[in-house]
Amino acid sequence: PILVTDPRGLRYRDMFPGIAVEELTSAAPMHGGLAALLGGVKMMAAAAQAVGLVRKWRPSAVVGFGGYPSLPTGIAARLM
């Protein structure tokens, strides 16, 4: 098993002994001009990281719990 999270979820890593933890760029949606552009760039970076993680770990199943890392990870898993 592996837990994929953004920086906010790293504080819970000790709750999952024996499970690898990987961090994705935080891709929370942002609103307004430059913030929206930055949010889009972060989402694309998270998607690229997620593709790399799916290639690295080759999971047989991916389960998302609705956090920001769920979207890029789920999309990467679906595409691959």
Coordinates of C-alpha atoms in Angstrom, one line a residue:
P1 CA 0.0 0.0 0.0
I2 CA 0.9 3.6 -0.6
L3 CA -0.6 6.9 0.6
V4 CA -0.4 9.8 -1.8
T5 CA -1.1 13.2 -0.1
D6 CA -0.3 16.8 -0.3
P7 CA 1.9 18.6 2.3
R8 CA -1.1 19.0 4.6
G9 CA -1.5 15.2 4.9
L10 CA 2.1 14.5 5.8
R11 CA 1.3 15.2 9.4
Y12 CA -0.7 11.9 9.5
R13 CA 2.1 9.7 8.1
D14 CA 2.8 8.2 11.5
M15 CA -0.8 6.9 11.6
F16 CA 0.1 4.5 8.7
P17 CA 3.0 2.4 9.9
G18 CA 4.5 0.2 7.2
I19 CA 2.8 2.2 4.4
A20 CA 4.9 4.3 1.9
V21 CA 3.9 7.9 1.8
E22 CA 4.4 10.0 -1.4
E23 CA 3.8 13.8 -1.6
L24 CA 2.1 15.6 -4.5
T25 CA 2.3 19.3 -5.1
S26 CA -0.7 20.9 -3.5
A27 CA -3.2 21.6 -6.3
A28 CA -6.0 23.4 -4.4
P29 CA -8.2 25.5 -6.8
M30 CA -7.5 29.2 -6.7
H31 CA -9.6 32.1 -8.0
G32 CA -8.8 35.3 -9.7
G33 CA -6.3 36.2 -12.4
L34 CA -2.7 35.3 -11.4
A35 CA -3.9 32.9 -8.6
A36 CA -6.0 30.9 -11.1
L37 CA -3.0 30.6 -13.5
L38 CA -0.8 29.5 -10.6
G39 CA -3.4 27.0 -9.5
G40 CA -3.5 25.6 -13.1
V41 CA 0.3 25.2 -13.1
K42 CA 0.2 23.5 -9.8
M43 CA -2.5 21.1 -11.0
M44 CA -0.5 20.2 -14.0
A45 CA 2.6 19.6 -11.9
A46 CA 0.5 17.4 -9.6
A47 CA -0.8 15.5 -12.6
A48 CA 2.8 14.9 -13.9
Q49 CA 3.9 13.7 -10.4
A50 CA 0.9 11.4 -10.2
V51 CA 1.7 9.8 -13.5
G52 CA 5.2 9.2 -12.2
L53 CA 3.9 7.7 -9.1
V54 CA 1.6 5.4 -10.9
R55 CA 4.4 4.3 -13.2
K56 CA 6.7 3.8 -10.2
W57 CA 4.3 1.8 -8.0
R58 CA 2.1 0.2 -10.6
P59 CA -0.9 -0.2 -8.3
S60 CA -3.6 -2.7 -9.0
A61 CA -6.2 -0.3 -7.5
V62 CA -6.4 3.4 -6.7
V63 CA -8.8 4.7 -4.1
G64 CA -9.4 8.5 -3.7
F65 CA -10.9 10.0 -0.6
G66 CA -11.8 13.4 -2.0
G67 CA -8.8 15.4 -1.1
Y68 CA -6.9 17.6 -3.6
P69 CA -4.4 14.8 -4.5
S70 CA -7.3 12.5 -5.4
L71 CA -8.1 14.2 -8.8
P72 CA -4.6 14.0 -10.4
T73 CA -3.9 10.6 -9.0
G74 CA -7.2 9.2 -10.1
I75 CA -6.8 10.7 -13.6
A76 CA -3.3 9.3 -13.9
A77 CA -4.5 5.8 -12.8
R78 CA -7.4 5.9 -15.2
L79 CA -5.2 7.0 -18.1
M80 CA -2.6 4.2 -17.4

